[in-house]
Amino acid sequence: MTFKSLGLTNPLLKAVQDSGYAEPTPIQRKAIPIILGGADTVGAARTGTGKTAGFTLPMLQLLDSRKPLKKNRIRALILCPTRELADQIHESIRVYGKYLNLRSAAVYGGVSMKPQKENLKKGIDVLVATPGRLIDLINQKMVNFEDLNFFVLDEADRMLDMGFISDIENITSLLPAKRQNLLFSATFPSLVRKLTK
């Protein structure tokens, strides 16, 4: 099986080829067609199995085919537990989306909020965020979810282990009801299953 057989467009195929990947991993083979089809998706995959590409590639393709970005809006939100993971995911988005005209950013604590606010004012197609910093930005009225198409929870089990359940619930309560939901987790304890429902 090839990435082309999964239905990805040429700009994404070129970016994947540039990255040196020849064929999709099992999680990519399963997730990419489902996400491209518009369905909510739950995936179980250990770290290092290619799950980031499994959700970012189809999401970037779908975002590229929709209405242009508006100022102060976000079209896709990826929540993850740590600054390090946010940077990794954001770098993957930049690598896979380099032939697309999409804007992305990562926001997390421990650094100045000012550049993050400036980025948000311009509008962001894909925002990667840790829950705490995102809530700070929401409280300062810097985030507008009206045009949100995608909500992704990555490393859901780690997020719950780190005590982010109430933050996740607060954030999801602010999102539009009509959106595509993607959840990826290495394990599926009862709290993750509850969150999935």
GROMACS .gro file of C-alpha atoms in nm, residues 38-132:
model
   95
   38GLY     CA    1  -1.523   1.306   0.743
   39ALA     CA    2  -1.582   1.063   1.030
   40ASP     CA    3  -1.493   1.113   1.394
   41THR     CA    4  -1.194   0.889   1.462
   42VAL     CA    5  -1.045   0.718   1.768
   43GLY     CA    6  -0.701   0.566   1.728
   44ALA     CA    7  -0.482   0.354   1.956
   45ALA     CA    8  -0.113   0.383   1.875
   46ARG     CA    9   0.209   0.385   2.072
   47THR     CA   10   0.451   0.675   2.044
   48GLY     CA   11   0.672   0.636   1.737
   49THR     CA   12   0.418   0.454   1.519
   50GLY     CA   13   0.340   0.750   1.292
   51LYS     CA   14   0.011   0.859   1.444
   52THR     CA   15   0.092   1.230   1.408
   53ALA     CA   16   0.110   1.190   1.029
   54GLY     CA   17  -0.199   0.969   1.055
   55PHE     CA   18  -0.412   1.263   1.164
   56THR     CA   19  -0.222   1.567   1.031
   57LEU     CA   20  -0.202   1.456   0.665
   58PRO     CA   21  -0.578   1.410   0.610
   59MET     CA   22  -0.663   1.711   0.825
   60LEU     CA   23  -0.431   1.937   0.621
   61GLN     CA   24  -0.583   1.807   0.299
   62LEU     CA   25  -0.938   1.878   0.416
   63LEU     CA   26  -0.845   2.224   0.545
   64ASP     CA   27  -0.676   2.307   0.214
   65SER     CA   28  -0.999   2.235   0.025
   66ARG     CA   29  -1.223   2.455   0.242
   67LYS     CA   30  -1.293   2.827   0.274
   68PRO     CA   31  -0.996   3.061   0.326
   69LEU     CA   32  -0.888   3.152   0.676
   70LYS     CA   33  -1.038   3.459   0.845
   71LYS     CA   34  -0.856   3.686   1.090
   72ASN     CA   35  -0.882   3.590   1.457
   73ARG     CA   36  -1.022   3.247   1.369
   74ILE     CA   37  -0.894   2.892   1.417
   75ARG     CA   38  -0.997   2.606   1.189
   76ALA     CA   39  -0.830   2.313   1.367
   77LEU     CA   40  -0.732   2.268   1.733
   78ILE     CA   41  -0.489   1.999   1.848
   79LEU     CA   42  -0.466   1.962   2.226
   80CYS     CA   43  -0.165   1.779   2.370
   81PRO     CA   44  -0.016   1.745   2.720
   82THR     CA   45   0.332   1.899   2.695
   83ARG     CA   46   0.529   2.179   2.537
   84GLU     CA   47   0.771   1.926   2.384
   85LEU     CA   48   0.491   1.734   2.216
   86ALA     CA   49   0.330   2.059   2.095
   87ASP     CA   50   0.657   2.154   1.927
   88GLN     CA   51   0.689   1.807   1.768
   89ILE     CA   52   0.335   1.814   1.630
   90HIS     CA   53   0.377   2.170   1.504
   91GLU     CA   54   0.699   2.075   1.326
   92SER     CA   55   0.520   1.780   1.161
   93ILE     CA   56   0.246   2.015   1.039
   94ARG     CA   57   0.507   2.248   0.892
   95VAL     CA   58   0.688   1.959   0.721
   96TYR     CA   59   0.375   1.794   0.576
   97GLY     CA   60   0.205   2.123   0.490
   98LYS     CA   61   0.502   2.296   0.328
   99TYR     CA   62   0.342   2.291  -0.019
  100LEU     CA   63   0.007   2.417   0.111
  101ASN     CA   64  -0.091   2.773   0.193
  102LEU     CA   65  -0.195   2.709   0.553
  103ARG     CA   66  -0.093   2.887   0.874
  104SER     CA   67  -0.009   2.697   1.192
  105ALA     CA   68   0.117   2.783   1.541
  106ALA     CA   69   0.191   2.622   1.875
  107VAL     CA   70   0.097   2.781   2.208
  108TYR     CA   71   0.214   2.665   2.551
  109GLY     CA   72   0.323   2.805   2.884
  110GLY     CA   73   0.674   2.893   2.997
  111VAL     CA   74   0.728   3.145   2.717
  112SER     CA   75   0.602   3.496   2.641
  113MET     CA   76   0.237   3.515   2.544
  114LYS     CA   77   0.286   3.824   2.326
  115PRO     CA   78   0.406   3.650   2.003
  116GLN     CA   79   0.135   3.386   2.049
  117LYS     CA   80  -0.131   3.659   2.065
  118GLU     CA   81   0.008   3.827   1.752
  119ASN     CA   82  -0.014   3.497   1.562
  120LEU     CA   83  -0.372   3.441   1.676
  121LYS     CA   84  -0.480   3.786   1.555
  122LYS     CA   85  -0.376   3.692   1.201
  123GLY     CA   86  -0.583   3.374   1.211
  124ILE     CA   87  -0.453   3.018   1.238
  125ASP     CA   88  -0.553   2.717   1.029
  126VAL     CA   89  -0.403   2.469   1.277
  127LEU     CA   90  -0.338   2.558   1.641
  128VAL     CA   91  -0.142   2.313   1.857
  129ALA     CA   92  -0.191   2.392   2.225
  130THR     CA   93  -0.143   2.272   2.578
  131PRO     CA   94  -0.461   2.312   2.784
  132GLY     CA   95  -0.334   2.563   3.042
   0.00000   0.00000   0.00000
